[in-house]
């Protein structure tokens, strides 16, 4: 028996309250039909006896206390899945918008997912070669990792994400089984277009699933977008055995949508008005990356977020950093000096890299080289701050050498063209060539044997 | 017949029941058709509030809520070690076998494997008098840990009227029957239950005067912690909190490790799992997992169970302490636990205190940290629980409420520093901000075991670091070239201490764990070079001459060059210093 509930009791922001509802279940989907015939989707977010609070994804515009008919759907938000979804484009709540018709589902899955049992997780070890020196050598991306890009408005994070997506290769070549799930939350139309065009140019559009909630789309729908995308990714990875790279941009817009929803619900705000459960909520997305024992596929995530005012202590980057396995931080100074990709290597980190590099994975000297480059670059920063006080000419010869190294490191190692695909050996050798410009005593993170093999001061870059 | 209690309202993990008087505070309840586990957290005349430890999606009003009549408890018995549980002691391996790779709500499995057979030795005979906490049987839980069955603490005294023969029993088999003073008979099995929020009783607390050795130089030497102490490890993301916790879990000299992953990453837990099961414990030559229990409540698992995981962990730790073991519990991270408190508190619409945290945050923290201690147990043995709690301050700001309140209740503070981590100086424990209040308690032990020199050299080392810190202010302004030679020496030797001593490589086979004796020799060698150079400088020989010899850099690398079992090699370093200095003196 299907019952239509006529009218609502209260409207507040994106929420409506409906009275006298029987048999509602928590997180259930409802359809709200307006007089005009328009149907909106909503989700039950609170129940108190017979009174339910519904979050309307498309917003409450034009809804009055009397002009709606609400029907409970009897199930939570679901994503319709079948192998044909590859190459398709969906809106933020998982409905196809590419004009190719509805999905004929093989499976319907609750978009909230269920947590992977920690015992069933395979510890990620296989590294992904991105062809970008700063990432491959210093913040190596591992299959099954979640490695966000912390950026600011106007920086080249989109270009970097596209380059990673285009060039990403597994150490052993299984590329045929590789696909991309792209979720856009509150990004501008031309940014979404840029991604689409880039995938097209790379001839990869058939292996991409896109979820688009653009900046002029309903805000609350944004809360669903990453969940739809990740449900799709999990299906492709763990049911169909593919290796999935999920790119989600922009997590800051997502968090703002969550804040808007929370405040209209009248919840007690935490830092900067974000709800107290922002950490748990972000974790419920990011933790959906991983490799599961006994299944061939994997989900790797590259969330992109713009730090408001380039502030890394803002709640969104801060909480993200606590959940993800490292971060790639972009730097405005490097960006302005024309370095691409402008990766600020000191605050960047890949937590999983230590077990995915070295002998058997990349090369035995990788970890020593990475440590030494980090340490030397830290000295560069020290030398620069010293130089800003006493002037570059007054620096001791040791510091001058370090300054030279810093310059070369940025222009030769960090800097590369947007289509330049370096092999891991090229990147590692380049690192050693730069280090060889420094006196041997400076290299205190490397043991004697490795030094003898790779340190050749005579080489010039 | 009593009317059935049903769900009235649902808001995230919080469920309310209307018009009932049948529940008590902190009682464990089953919620809904799927029998989700919950706990009563608020009662008033009209509404009883319950937090549910599982995902509430799909729950409906009018579904039943059933009380259990008892608070949240854990099952204590053989089979805890070498196991991995979620926040409310459900064994994750068994859940995987039954439900597959993803955790569904309503997965209920018994905490301990009840079909497993243990080789039990019964230690009592009919007629023996037993008091609570006394041992009546034991079995080998793993090849390194002997599990002792203790009279449950709710039985104060009694006489054994029946005792089974030693032999093979399952966890729930009755092996001893005890008749207490009121004449009630108690069937004792291999296991018992205990409410997680109540500390287990002890006979008395003992002074904390034995260090927990960790093999990490910066901790053992500069900021030692006592067995039975509590330490906080605060640090922003990427500063190596988890790495530090892993290193301590692997190498500290506790008998049993309880590792609580509270609201942290799933991949990290699988790393602990795979690493610990591969790691051979140097002390026992057995697998590390044989003396470890893991509690994993990753950040995407339900929030309320995250709050419980800390209590579950500490209760398991106390249980093994009562058997006379030294237990160390690593809680990673207590901030996630505090945030779970905040989240639940927000759903209850309680008045928030600082930064939205509930006003009872400090009292909850102190209750937790006070459960650490070295004690005489009820059965007369000595056991300890050491708590090492990671704190993840928001925005790396140590003035936030969780860090500040944790500081009040721990006596060891290992502050992890972002700028050290950026330089990849690990462990990134900042020596200017960290402290340990255990020095005066522990110094007698150090004096007895590694000699007077250790304490003196430690003081010297901290003094040099202090002075370097002061000098660096000047250096930052005008450069190091203008400093007089003796101050240059301080800077130079402090660099040796920082890079060669404090910094430690967890991935190097020797450097990952360094015995106290080697730490002492390293300090001695570094300070010897310092003393000799100082003499030269007072004879007005420029320090540049010493730097030319490369001795400073050589000492920085000695942590790698000298294996842990070749402490005699330090002699050659001293000799080399002497030879080099004689050469300088001669040429001068």
GROMACS .gro file of C-alpha atoms in nm, chain B residues 272-466:
model
  195
  733UNK     CA    1   4.993  -0.340   1.224
  734UNK     CA    2   4.836  -0.677   1.158
  735UNK     CA    3   5.073  -0.777   0.882
  736UNK     CA    4   5.383  -0.629   1.045
  737UNK     CA    5   5.324  -0.777   1.388
  738UNK     CA    6   5.252  -1.119   1.250
  739UNK     CA    7   5.581  -1.114   1.058
  740UNK     CA    8   5.786  -0.961   1.335
  741UNK     CA    9   5.984  -1.196   1.552
  742UNK     CA   10   6.002  -1.070   1.906
  743UNK     CA   11   6.370  -1.044   2.008
  744UNK     CA   12   6.288  -1.132   2.369
  745UNK     CA   13   6.093  -1.451   2.310
  746UNK     CA   14   6.192  -1.548   1.956
  747UNK     CA   15   5.822  -1.597   1.889
  748UNK     CA   16   5.582  -1.396   1.680
  749UNK     CA   17   5.498  -1.054   1.815
  750UNK     CA   18   5.124  -1.128   1.782
  751UNK     CA   19   5.145  -1.397   2.049
  752UNK     CA   20   5.158  -1.126   2.313
  753UNK     CA   21   4.948  -0.863   2.141
  754UNK     CA   22   4.580  -0.786   2.126
  755UNK     CA   23   4.450  -0.539   1.871
  756UNK     CA   24   4.135  -0.334   1.897
  757UNK     CA   25   4.043  -0.179   1.567
  758UNK     CA   26   3.768   0.071   1.537
  759UNK     CA   27   3.858   0.252   1.219
  760UNK     CA   28   3.729   0.600   1.146
  761UNK     CA   29   3.445   0.478   0.924
  762UNK     CA   30   3.313   0.235   1.183
  763UNK     CA   31   3.030   0.362   1.406
  764UNK     CA   32   3.115   0.655   1.628
  765UNK     CA   33   2.973   0.523   1.953
  766UNK     CA   34   3.183   0.207   1.935
  767UNK     CA   35   3.483   0.434   1.898
  768UNK     CA   36   3.406   0.575   2.238
  769UNK     CA   37   3.381   0.223   2.383
  770UNK     CA   38   3.704   0.098   2.223
  771UNK     CA   39   3.925   0.290   2.466
  772UNK     CA   40   3.746   0.138   2.764
  773UNK     CA   41   3.750  -0.209   2.614
  774UNK     CA   42   4.125  -0.178   2.562
  775UNK     CA   43   4.206  -0.061   2.911
  776UNK     CA   44   3.986  -0.331   3.067
  777UNK     CA   45   4.170  -0.604   2.877
  778UNK     CA   46   4.498  -0.446   2.987
  779UNK     CA   47   4.390  -0.446   3.351
  780UNK     CA   48   4.287  -0.811   3.328
  781UNK     CA   49   4.637  -0.915   3.222
  782UNK     CA   50   4.789  -0.681   3.478
  783UNK     CA   51   4.595  -0.873   3.743
  784UNK     CA   52   4.778  -1.189   3.633
  785UNK     CA   53   5.105  -1.016   3.716
  786UNK     CA   54   5.212  -0.896   3.371
  787UNK     CA   55   5.348  -0.562   3.261
  788UNK     CA   56   5.104  -0.437   3.004
  789UNK     CA   57   5.144  -0.139   2.773
  790UNK     CA   58   4.842   0.006   2.601
  791UNK     CA   59   4.880   0.226   2.295
  792UNK     CA   60   4.574   0.438   2.228
  793UNK     CA   61   4.581   0.589   1.880
  794UNK     CA   62   4.421   0.835   1.903
  795UNK     CA   63   4.252   0.972   2.214
  796UNK     CA   64   4.146   1.281   2.018
  797UNK     CA   65   3.916   1.065   1.807
  798UNK     CA   66   3.770   0.932   2.127
  799UNK     CA   67   3.716   1.285   2.257
  800UNK     CA   68   3.554   1.378   1.927
  801UNK     CA   69   3.321   1.081   1.959
  802UNK     CA   70   3.222   1.217   2.301
  803UNK     CA   71   3.162   1.556   2.142
  804UNK     CA   72   2.956   1.410   1.862
  805UNK     CA   73   2.729   1.215   2.097
  806UNK     CA   74   2.708   1.513   2.331
  807UNK     CA   75   2.601   1.731   2.039
  808UNK     CA   76   2.327   1.487   1.944
  809UNK     CA   77   2.202   1.500   2.302
  810UNK     CA   78   2.196   1.879   2.277
  811UNK     CA   79   2.409   1.917   2.585
  812UNK     CA   80   2.555   2.257   2.661
  813UNK     CA   81   2.903   2.257   2.509
  814UNK     CA   82   3.214   2.383   2.689
  815UNK     CA   83   3.539   2.463   2.507
  816UNK     CA   84   3.531   2.417   2.126
  817UNK     CA   85   3.210   2.219   2.142
  818UNK     CA   86   3.358   1.950   2.367
  819UNK     CA   87   3.133   1.850   2.657
  820UNK     CA   88   3.211   1.990   3.000
  821UNK     CA   89   3.290   1.642   3.132
  822UNK     CA   90   3.582   1.593   2.889
  823UNK     CA   91   3.852   1.650   3.157
  824UNK     CA   92   3.690   1.411   3.401
  825UNK     CA   93   3.658   1.139   3.135
  826UNK     CA   94   4.024   1.185   3.039
  827UNK     CA   95   4.140   1.169   3.397
  828UNK     CA   96   3.931   0.856   3.464
  829UNK     CA   97   4.104   0.691   3.171
  830UNK     CA   98   4.461   0.790   3.252
  831UNK     CA   99   4.416   0.707   3.619
  832UNK     CA  100   4.368   0.346   3.521
  833UNK     CA  101   4.745   0.333   3.453
  834UNK     CA  102   4.965   0.225   3.739
  835UNK     CA  103   5.201  -0.032   3.880
  836UNK     CA  104   5.017  -0.227   4.147
  837UNK     CA  105   5.012  -0.516   4.384
  838UNK     CA  106   4.727  -0.729   4.257
  839UNK     CA  107   4.464  -0.903   4.469
  840UNK     CA  108   4.656  -1.227   4.429
  841UNK     CA  109   4.972  -1.057   4.558
  842UNK     CA  110   5.161  -1.028   4.230
  843UNK     CA  111   5.308  -0.714   4.079
  844UNK     CA  112   5.168  -0.598   3.750
  845UNK     CA  113   5.146  -0.273   3.563
  846UNK     CA  114   4.949  -0.090   3.299
  847UNK     CA  115   5.134   0.182   3.107
  848UNK     CA  116   4.923   0.410   2.889
  849UNK     CA  117   5.068   0.581   2.584
  850UNK     CA  118   4.799   0.796   2.432
  851UNK     CA  119   4.837   0.973   2.100
  852UNK     CA  120   4.666   1.309   2.070
  853UNK     CA  121   4.581   1.464   1.734
  854UNK     CA  122   4.538   1.836   1.802
  855UNK     CA  123   4.327   2.029   1.554
  856UNK     CA  124   4.540   2.246   1.333
  857UNK     CA  125   4.851   2.122   1.521
  858UNK     CA  126   4.764   2.368   1.794
  859UNK     CA  127   4.864   2.232   2.135
  860UNK     CA  128   4.644   2.480   2.317
  861UNK     CA  129   4.326   2.298   2.214
  862UNK     CA  130   4.123   2.132   2.492
  863UNK     CA  131   4.215   1.766   2.439
  864UNK     CA  132   4.590   1.829   2.444
  865UNK     CA  133   4.568   2.069   2.735
  866UNK     CA  134   4.355   1.839   2.947
  867UNK     CA  135   4.563   1.533   2.861
  868UNK     CA  136   4.870   1.723   2.976
  869UNK     CA  137   4.713   1.757   3.320
  870UNK     CA  138   4.672   1.385   3.368
  871UNK     CA  139   4.990   1.244   3.216
  872UNK     CA  140   5.340   1.288   3.349
  873UNK     CA  141   5.522   1.234   3.024
  874UNK     CA  142   5.473   1.463   2.727
  875UNK     CA  143   5.638   1.376   2.398
  876UNK     CA  144   5.554   1.669   2.174
  877UNK     CA  145   5.588   1.587   1.806
  878UNK     CA  146   5.701   1.876   1.599
  879UNK     CA  147   5.600   1.962   1.246
  880UNK     CA  148   5.923   2.130   1.146
  881UNK     CA  149   6.127   1.830   1.262
  882UNK     CA  150   5.896   1.603   1.066
  883UNK     CA  151   5.938   1.821   0.758
  884UNK     CA  152   6.313   1.765   0.783
  885UNK     CA  153   6.234   1.395   0.819
  886UNK     CA  154   6.389   1.401   1.163
  887UNK     CA  155   6.215   1.102   1.324
  888UNK     CA  156   6.109   1.043   1.593
  889UNK     CA  157   6.005   1.408   1.567
  890UNK     CA  158   5.996   1.454   1.944
  891UNK     CA  159   6.076   1.816   2.014
  892UNK     CA  160   6.333   1.826   2.294
  893UNK     CA  161   6.246   2.179   2.398
  894UNK     CA  162   5.872   2.122   2.446
  895UNK     CA  163   5.869   1.767   2.578
  896UNK     CA  164   5.913   1.667   2.937
  897UNK     CA  165   5.908   1.371   3.170
  898UNK     CA  166   5.823   1.399   3.538
  899UNK     CA  167   5.956   1.052   3.614
  900UNK     CA  168   6.325   1.146   3.649
  901UNK     CA  169   6.334   1.153   4.025
  902UNK     CA  170   6.142   0.825   4.046
  903UNK     CA  171   6.362   0.651   3.793
  904UNK     CA  172   6.710   0.785   3.862
  905UNK     CA  173   6.784   0.523   4.132
  906UNK     CA  174   6.706   0.249   3.881
  907UNK     CA  175   6.932   0.403   3.617
  908UNK     CA  176   7.205   0.446   3.878
  909UNK     CA  177   7.184   0.078   3.970
  910UNK     CA  178   7.165  -0.058   3.617
  911UNK     CA  179   7.374   0.164   3.391
  912UNK     CA  180   7.570   0.362   3.645
  913UNK     CA  181   7.611   0.717   3.758
  914UNK     CA  182   7.758   0.822   3.422
  915UNK     CA  183   7.430   0.775   3.242
  916UNK     CA  184   7.246   1.035   3.448
  917UNK     CA  185   7.533   1.284   3.435
  918UNK     CA  186   7.570   1.252   3.060
  919UNK     CA  187   7.200   1.291   3.009
  920UNK     CA  188   7.210   1.620   3.199
  921UNK     CA  189   7.508   1.735   2.996
  922UNK     CA  190   7.332   1.649   2.671
  923UNK     CA  191   7.019   1.841   2.766
  924UNK     CA  192   7.230   2.136   2.873
  925UNK     CA  193   7.404   2.144   2.536
  926UNK     CA  194   7.070   2.128   2.354
  927UNK     CA  195   6.936   2.411   2.566
   0.00000   0.00000   0.00000
